[in-house]
Short mmCIF file of C-alpha atoms and ligand atoms in Angstrom, two decimals:
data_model
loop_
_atom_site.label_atom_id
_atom_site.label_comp_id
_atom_site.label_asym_id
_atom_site.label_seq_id
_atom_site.Cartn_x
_atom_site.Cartn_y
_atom_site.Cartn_z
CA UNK A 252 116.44 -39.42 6.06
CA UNK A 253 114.29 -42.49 4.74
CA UNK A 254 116.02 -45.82 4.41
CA UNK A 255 115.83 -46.95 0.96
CA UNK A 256 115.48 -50.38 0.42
CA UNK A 257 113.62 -51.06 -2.59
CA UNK A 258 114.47 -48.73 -6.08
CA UNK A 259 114.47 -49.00 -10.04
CA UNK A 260 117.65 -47.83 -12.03
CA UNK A 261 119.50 -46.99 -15.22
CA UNK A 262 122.62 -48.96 -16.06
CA UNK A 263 124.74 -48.72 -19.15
CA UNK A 264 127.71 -49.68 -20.23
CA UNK A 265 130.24 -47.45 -21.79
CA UNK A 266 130.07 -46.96 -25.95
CA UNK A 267 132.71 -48.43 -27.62
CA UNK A 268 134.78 -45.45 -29.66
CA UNK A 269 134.80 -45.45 -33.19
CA UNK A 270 137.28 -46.14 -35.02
CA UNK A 271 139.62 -43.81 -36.63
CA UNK A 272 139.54 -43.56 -41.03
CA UNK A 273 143.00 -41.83 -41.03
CA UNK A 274 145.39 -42.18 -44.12
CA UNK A 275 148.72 -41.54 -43.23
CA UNK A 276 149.64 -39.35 -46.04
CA UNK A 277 153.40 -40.29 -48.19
CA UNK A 278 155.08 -38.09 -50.62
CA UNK A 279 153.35 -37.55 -53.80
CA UNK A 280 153.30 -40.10 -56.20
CA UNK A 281 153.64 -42.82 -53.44
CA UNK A 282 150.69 -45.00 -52.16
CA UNK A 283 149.07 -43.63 -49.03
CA UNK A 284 148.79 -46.08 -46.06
CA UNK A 285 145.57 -45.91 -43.90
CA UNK A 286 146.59 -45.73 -40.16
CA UNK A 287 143.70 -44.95 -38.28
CA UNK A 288 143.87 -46.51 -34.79
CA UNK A 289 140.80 -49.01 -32.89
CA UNK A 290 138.15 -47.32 -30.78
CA UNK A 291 138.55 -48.20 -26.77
CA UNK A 292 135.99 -49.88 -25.57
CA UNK A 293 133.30 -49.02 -23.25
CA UNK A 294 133.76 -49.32 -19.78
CA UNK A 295 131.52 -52.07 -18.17
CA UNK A 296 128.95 -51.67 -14.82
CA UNK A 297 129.76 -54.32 -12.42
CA UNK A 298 128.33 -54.81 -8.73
CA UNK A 299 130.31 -56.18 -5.78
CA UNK A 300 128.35 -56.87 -2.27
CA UNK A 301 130.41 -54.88 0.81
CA UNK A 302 129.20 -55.32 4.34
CA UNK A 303 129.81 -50.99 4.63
CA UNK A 304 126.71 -50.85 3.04
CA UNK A 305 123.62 -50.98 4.75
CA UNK A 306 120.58 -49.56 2.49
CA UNK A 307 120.65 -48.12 -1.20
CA UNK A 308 120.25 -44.40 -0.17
CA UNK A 309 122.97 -43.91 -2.45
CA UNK A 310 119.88 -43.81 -5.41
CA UNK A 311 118.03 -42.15 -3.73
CA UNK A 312 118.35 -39.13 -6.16
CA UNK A 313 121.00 -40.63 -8.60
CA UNK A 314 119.00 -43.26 -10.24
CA UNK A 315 121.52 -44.34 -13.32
CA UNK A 316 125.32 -45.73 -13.63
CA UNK A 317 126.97 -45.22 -16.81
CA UNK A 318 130.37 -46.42 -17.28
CA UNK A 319 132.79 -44.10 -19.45
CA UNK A 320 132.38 -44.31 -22.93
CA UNK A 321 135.59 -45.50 -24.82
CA UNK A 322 138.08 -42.89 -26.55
CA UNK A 323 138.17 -42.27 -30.36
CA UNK A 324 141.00 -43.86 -32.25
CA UNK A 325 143.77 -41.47 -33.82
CA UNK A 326 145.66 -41.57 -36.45
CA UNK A 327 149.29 -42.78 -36.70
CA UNK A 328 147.72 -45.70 -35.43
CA UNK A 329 146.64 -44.73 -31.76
CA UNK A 330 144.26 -46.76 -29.76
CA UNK A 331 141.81 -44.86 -28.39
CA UNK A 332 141.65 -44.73 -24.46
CA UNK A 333 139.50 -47.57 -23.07
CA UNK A 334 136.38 -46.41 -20.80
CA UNK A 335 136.69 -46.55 -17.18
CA UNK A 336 134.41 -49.34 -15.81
CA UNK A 337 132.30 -48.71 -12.58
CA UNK A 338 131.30 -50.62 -9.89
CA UNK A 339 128.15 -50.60 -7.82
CA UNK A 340 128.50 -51.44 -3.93
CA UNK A 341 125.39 -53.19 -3.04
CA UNK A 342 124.87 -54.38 0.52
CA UNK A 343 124.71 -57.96 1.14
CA UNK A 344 121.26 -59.37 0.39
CA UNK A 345 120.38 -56.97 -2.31
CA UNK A 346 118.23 -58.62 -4.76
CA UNK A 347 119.23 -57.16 -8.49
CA UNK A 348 115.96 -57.94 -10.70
CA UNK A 349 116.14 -57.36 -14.60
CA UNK A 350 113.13 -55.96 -15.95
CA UNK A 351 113.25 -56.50 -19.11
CA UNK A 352 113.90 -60.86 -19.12
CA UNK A 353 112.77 -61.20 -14.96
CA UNK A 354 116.38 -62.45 -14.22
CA UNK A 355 117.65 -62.25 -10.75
CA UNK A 356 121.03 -61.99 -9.10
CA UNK A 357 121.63 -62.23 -5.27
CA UNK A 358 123.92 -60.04 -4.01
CA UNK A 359 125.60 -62.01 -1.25
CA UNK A 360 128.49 -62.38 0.07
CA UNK A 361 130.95 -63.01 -2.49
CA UNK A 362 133.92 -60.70 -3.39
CA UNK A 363 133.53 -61.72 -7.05
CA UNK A 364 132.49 -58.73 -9.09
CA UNK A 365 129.37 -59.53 -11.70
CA UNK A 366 128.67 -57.91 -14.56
CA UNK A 367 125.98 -56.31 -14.79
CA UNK A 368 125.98 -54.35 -18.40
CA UNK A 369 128.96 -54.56 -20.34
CA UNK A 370 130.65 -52.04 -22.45
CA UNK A 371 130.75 -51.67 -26.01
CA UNK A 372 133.23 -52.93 -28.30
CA UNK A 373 135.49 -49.89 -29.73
CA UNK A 374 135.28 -49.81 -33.96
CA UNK A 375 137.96 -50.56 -36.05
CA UNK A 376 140.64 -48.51 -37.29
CA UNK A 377 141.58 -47.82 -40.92
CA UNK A 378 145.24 -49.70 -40.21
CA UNK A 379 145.84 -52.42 -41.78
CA UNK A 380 143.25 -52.12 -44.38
CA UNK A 381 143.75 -52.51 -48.37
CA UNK A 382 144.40 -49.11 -48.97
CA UNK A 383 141.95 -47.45 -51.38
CA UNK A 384 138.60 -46.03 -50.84
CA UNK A 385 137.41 -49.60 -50.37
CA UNK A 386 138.07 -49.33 -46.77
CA UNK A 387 135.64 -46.83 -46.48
CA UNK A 388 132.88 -49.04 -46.82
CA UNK A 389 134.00 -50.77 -43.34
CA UNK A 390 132.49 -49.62 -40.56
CA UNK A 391 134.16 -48.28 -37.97
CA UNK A 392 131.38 -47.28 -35.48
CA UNK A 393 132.19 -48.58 -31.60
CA UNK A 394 129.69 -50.52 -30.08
CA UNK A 395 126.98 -49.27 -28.54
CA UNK A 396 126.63 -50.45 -24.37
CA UNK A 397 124.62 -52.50 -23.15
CA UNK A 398 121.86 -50.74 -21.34
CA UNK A 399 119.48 -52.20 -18.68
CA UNK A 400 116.68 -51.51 -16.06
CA UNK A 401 117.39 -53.06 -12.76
CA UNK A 402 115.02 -53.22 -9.90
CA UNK A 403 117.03 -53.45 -6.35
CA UNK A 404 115.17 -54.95 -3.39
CA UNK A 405 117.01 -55.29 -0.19
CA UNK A 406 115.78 -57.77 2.39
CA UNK A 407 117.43 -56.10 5.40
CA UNK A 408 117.81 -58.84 8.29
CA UNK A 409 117.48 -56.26 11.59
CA UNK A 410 120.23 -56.98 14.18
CA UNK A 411 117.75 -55.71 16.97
CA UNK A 412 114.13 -55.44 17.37
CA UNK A 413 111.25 -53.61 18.66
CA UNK A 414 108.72 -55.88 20.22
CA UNK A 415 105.58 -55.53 22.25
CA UNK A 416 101.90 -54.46 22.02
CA UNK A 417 100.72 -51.45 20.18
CA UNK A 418 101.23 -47.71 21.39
CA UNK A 419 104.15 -49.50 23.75
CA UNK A 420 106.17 -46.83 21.44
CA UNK A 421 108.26 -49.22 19.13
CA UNK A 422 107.65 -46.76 16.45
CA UNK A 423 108.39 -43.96 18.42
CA UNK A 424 111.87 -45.24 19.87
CA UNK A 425 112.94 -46.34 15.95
CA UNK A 426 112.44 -42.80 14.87
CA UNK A 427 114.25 -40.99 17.71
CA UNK A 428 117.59 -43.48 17.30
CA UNK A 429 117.54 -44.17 13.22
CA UNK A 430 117.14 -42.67 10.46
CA UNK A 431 113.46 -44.31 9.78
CA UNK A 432 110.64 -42.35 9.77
CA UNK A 433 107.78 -44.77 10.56
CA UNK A 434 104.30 -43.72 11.57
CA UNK A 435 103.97 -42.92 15.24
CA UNK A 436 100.25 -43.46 17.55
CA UNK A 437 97.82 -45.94 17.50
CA UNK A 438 98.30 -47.59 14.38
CA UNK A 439 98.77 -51.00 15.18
CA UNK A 440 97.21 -52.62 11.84
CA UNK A 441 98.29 -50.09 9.05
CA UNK A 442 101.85 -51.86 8.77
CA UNK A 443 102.28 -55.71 8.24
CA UNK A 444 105.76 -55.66 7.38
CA UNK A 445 108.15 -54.26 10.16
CA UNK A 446 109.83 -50.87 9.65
CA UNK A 447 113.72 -50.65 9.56
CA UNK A 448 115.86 -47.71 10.18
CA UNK A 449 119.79 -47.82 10.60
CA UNK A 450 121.50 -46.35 13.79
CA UNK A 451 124.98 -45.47 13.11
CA UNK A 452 127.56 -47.74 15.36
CA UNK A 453 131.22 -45.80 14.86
CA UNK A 454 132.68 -48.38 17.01
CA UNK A 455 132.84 -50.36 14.10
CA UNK A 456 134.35 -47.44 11.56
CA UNK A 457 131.48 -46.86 9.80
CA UNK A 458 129.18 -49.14 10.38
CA UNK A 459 125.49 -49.19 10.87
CA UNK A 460 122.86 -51.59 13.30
CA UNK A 461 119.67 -52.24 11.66
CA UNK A 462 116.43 -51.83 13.77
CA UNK A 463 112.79 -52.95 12.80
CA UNK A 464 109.59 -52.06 14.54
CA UNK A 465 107.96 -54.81 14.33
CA UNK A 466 103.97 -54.01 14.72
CA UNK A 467 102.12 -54.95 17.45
CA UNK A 468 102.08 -58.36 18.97
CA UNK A 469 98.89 -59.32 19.53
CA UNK A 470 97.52 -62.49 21.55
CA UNK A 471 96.81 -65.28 18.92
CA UNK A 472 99.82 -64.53 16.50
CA UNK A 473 101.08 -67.31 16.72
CA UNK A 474 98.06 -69.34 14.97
CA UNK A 475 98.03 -66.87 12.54
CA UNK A 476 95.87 -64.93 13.64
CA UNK A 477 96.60 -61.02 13.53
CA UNK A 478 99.68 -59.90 12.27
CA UNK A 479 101.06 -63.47 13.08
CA UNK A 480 103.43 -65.50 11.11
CA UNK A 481 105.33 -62.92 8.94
CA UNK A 482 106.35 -60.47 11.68
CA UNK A 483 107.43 -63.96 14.49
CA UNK A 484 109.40 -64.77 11.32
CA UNK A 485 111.52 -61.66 11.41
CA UNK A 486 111.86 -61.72 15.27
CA UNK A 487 113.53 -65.19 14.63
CA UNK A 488 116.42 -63.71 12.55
CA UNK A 489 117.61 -60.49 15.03
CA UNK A 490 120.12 -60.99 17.60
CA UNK A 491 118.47 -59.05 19.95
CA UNK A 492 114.71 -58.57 21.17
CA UNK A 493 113.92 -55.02 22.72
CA UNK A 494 110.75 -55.96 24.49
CA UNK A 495 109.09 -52.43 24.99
CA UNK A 496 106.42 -52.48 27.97
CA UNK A 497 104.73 -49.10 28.98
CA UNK A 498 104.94 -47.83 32.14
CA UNK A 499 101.32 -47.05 31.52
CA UNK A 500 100.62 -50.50 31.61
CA UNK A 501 99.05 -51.53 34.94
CA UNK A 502 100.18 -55.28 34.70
CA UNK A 503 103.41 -55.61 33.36
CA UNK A 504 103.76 -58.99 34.23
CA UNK A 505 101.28 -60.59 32.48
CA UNK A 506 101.84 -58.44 29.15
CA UNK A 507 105.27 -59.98 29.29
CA UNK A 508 103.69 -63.13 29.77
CA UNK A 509 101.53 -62.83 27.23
CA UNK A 510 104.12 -62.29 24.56
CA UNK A 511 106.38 -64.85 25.67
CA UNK A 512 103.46 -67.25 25.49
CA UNK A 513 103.38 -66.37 22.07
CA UNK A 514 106.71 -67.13 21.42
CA UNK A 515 106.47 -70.48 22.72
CA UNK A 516 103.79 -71.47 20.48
CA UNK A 517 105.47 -70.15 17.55
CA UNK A 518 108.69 -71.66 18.38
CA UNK A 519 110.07 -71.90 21.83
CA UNK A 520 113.87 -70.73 20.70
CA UNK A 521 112.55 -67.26 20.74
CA UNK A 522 112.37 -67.69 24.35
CA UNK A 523 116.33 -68.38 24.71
CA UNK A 524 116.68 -65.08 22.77
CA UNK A 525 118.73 -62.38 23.84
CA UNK A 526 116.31 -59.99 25.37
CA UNK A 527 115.88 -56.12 26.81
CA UNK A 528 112.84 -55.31 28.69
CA UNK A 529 112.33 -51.57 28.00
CA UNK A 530 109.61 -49.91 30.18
CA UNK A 531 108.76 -47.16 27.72
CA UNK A 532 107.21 -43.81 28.44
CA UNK A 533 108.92 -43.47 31.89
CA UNK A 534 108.27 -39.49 31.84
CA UNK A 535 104.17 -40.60 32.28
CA UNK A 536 105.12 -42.19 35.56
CA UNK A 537 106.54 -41.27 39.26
CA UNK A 538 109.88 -43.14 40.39
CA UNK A 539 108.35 -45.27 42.72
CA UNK A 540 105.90 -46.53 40.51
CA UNK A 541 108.53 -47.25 38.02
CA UNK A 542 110.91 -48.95 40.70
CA UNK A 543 108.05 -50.94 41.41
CA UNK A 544 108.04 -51.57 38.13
CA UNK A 545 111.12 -52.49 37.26
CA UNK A 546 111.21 -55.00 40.88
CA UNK A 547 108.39 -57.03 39.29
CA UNK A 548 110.01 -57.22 35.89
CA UNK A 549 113.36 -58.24 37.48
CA UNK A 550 112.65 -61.82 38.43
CA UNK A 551 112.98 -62.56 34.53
CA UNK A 552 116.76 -62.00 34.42
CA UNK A 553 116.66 -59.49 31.87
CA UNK A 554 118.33 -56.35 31.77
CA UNK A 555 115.33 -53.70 32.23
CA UNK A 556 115.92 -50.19 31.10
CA UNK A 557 113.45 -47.47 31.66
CA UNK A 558 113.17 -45.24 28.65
CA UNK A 559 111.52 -42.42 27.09
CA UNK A 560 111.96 -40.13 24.13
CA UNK A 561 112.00 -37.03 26.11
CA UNK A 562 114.98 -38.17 28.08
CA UNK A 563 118.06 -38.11 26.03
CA UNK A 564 119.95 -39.74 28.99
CA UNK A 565 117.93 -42.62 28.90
CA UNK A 566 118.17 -42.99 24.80
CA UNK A 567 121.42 -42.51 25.17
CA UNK A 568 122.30 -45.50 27.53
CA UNK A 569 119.74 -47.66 24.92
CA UNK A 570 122.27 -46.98 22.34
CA UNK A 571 124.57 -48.61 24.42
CA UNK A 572 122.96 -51.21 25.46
CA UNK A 573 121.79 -52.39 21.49
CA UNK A 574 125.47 -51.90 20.16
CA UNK A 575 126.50 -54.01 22.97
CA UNK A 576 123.68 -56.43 21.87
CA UNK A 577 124.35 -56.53 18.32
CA UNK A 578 128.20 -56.37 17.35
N1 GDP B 697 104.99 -39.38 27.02
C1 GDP B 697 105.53 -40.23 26.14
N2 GDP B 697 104.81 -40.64 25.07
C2 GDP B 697 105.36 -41.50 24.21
C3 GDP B 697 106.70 -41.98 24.36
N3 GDP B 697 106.97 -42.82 23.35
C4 GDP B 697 105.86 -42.87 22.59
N4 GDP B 697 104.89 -42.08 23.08
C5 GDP B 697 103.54 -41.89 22.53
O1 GDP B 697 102.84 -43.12 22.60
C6 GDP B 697 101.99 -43.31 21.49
C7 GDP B 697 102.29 -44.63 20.80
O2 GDP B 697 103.60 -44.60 20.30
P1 GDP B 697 104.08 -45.49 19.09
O3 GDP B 697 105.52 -45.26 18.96
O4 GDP B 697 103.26 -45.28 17.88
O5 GDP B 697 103.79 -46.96 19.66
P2 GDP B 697 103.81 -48.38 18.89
O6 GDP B 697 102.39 -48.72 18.59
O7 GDP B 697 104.38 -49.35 19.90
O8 GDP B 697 104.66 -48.25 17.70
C8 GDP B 697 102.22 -42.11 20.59
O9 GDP B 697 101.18 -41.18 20.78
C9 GDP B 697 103.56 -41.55 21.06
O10 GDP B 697 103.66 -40.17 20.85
C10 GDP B 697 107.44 -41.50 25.53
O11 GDP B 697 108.61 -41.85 25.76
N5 GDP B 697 106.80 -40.65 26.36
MG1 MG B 698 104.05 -48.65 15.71
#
């Protein structure tokens, strides 16, 4: 499944009902008294913000919210049945952008319901008009709802991310433990904006860890140079940095130099991080070599795992290891 994070909808609120023209009828002779009841109104959209929500994938295919139209009024007076309202749970830091006037509402975290298209008013009833076919003239029509266009962009802020040079196999390790689907080999340029994907975390009933991929660090980022500013700016807000080193890589040591050095330019914080160092790929080397590995690596202080997406141990104890990191 994709993560959806950015999507145009319908909303509408409910029609108001008409109202109803009814005449109660009285013995012949006798005036008749008009006793059509009001239309119910329409039910309103509203959206709330809840923290159960992660992505939009819940428009994914439905891509309108219509709140129930109001009920029809009856005679002998009867109000007809208001129109149930509905409400849209957005996850915090959805972005709710009307198309038609440009107006924006942050979805953040407030419990407050807003109201988003509101329903329409029912008509009125014949009651309590003049009796006579004057009343007919009135009009009893409900309201219609309002309708609107909305445009949803969710900033997700990742708990954990992927960092490291390219073909280290971020993209590869975000696609075997979320949902994303983000290219995989040597593309270290085509994507300036970091992938996300959400890992399930049940610990938490339900809820879900956000991971980005965040494309290759390359030596100069930090000037701005490369992929630079945008993707350091990310790193900043995650609570956790997965620093993925290959086990192909000859000189670990001074690749993990090399992006610390560019943390320290950008902003030396970074460096008092929480941090994994994940030698990736540990299927391309022998155990030795990757003890060796992990013995140069460990006068960081870091907790080193050796990964790879073949081994579903290893994957499994990286689960771990994030949820640990992140909740
Ligand atoms: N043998 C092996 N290959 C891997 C592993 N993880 C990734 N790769 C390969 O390494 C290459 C780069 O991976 P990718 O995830 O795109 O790296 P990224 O540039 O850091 O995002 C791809 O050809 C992957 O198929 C692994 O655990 N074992
Ligand atoms: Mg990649």
């Amino acid at each position: 499944m994709v993560l959806i994070d950015d999507v145009r909808i319908k909303v509408a609120g409910g029609d108001g009902g008409n109202g109803s023209m009814a005449t109660l009828r009285m013995p012949t002779g006798t005036k008749s008294y008009p006793d059509g009841g009001d239309g119910g109104n329409g039910g309103d959209v509203y959206t709330v913000p809840s923290s159960n929500i992660s992505d939009l994938n819940q428009f994914r295919y439905v891509k309108s919210v219509v709140a129930d139209d109001g009920g029809k009024g009856l005679g002998k007076n009867q109000h007809g049945k208001n129109g149930e309202d509905k409400t849209i749970l957005l996850p915090p830091g959805t972005k709710i952008i009307d198309e038609a006037t440009g107006e924006e509402i942050e979805m953040t975290d407030q419990v407050d319901p807003v109201l988003i298209a509101s329903g329409g008013r029912g008509g009125r009833g014949s009651h309590g008009f003049r009796p006579g076919p004057a009343h007919y003239t009135y009009t009893n029509e409900g309201g219609r709802g309002e309708r609107k266009n909305l445009h949803l962009i969710l900033s997700l802020i990742a708990d954990a991310g992927f960092i490291g040079f390219p073909n280290a196999g971020k993209s590869s390790l975000l696609a075997r433990l979320t949902n994303a689907t983000p290219k995989i080999g040597n593309y270290p340029f085509t994507t300036i904006e970091p992938s996300l994907g959400t890992m399930p975390a049940r610990r938490t009933g339900g809820g879900k860890v956000v991971l980005a991929d965040i494309p290759g660090i390359i030596e100069g980022a930090s000037s701005g140079r490369g992929l630079g500013i945008t993707f350091l700016k990310h790193i900043e807000k995650t609570k956790v940095l997965l620093n993925c080193i290959t086990c192909e890589d000859p000189n670990p040591l001074k690749t993990y130099q090399l992006v610390h050095k560019e943390f320290e330019e950008f902003n030396v914080k970074l460096n008092e991080k929480r941090e994994v160092i994940l030698l990736t790929k540990k299927d391309l080397t022998t155990e030795d070599e990757l003890k060796e590995k992990v013995k140069i690596l460990s006068e960081f202080n870091r907790t080193i795992i050796p990964v790879s997406i073949y081994d579903d141990e290893s994957i499994k104890k990286l689960t771990e290891v994030i949820l640990r990191n992140t909740i």
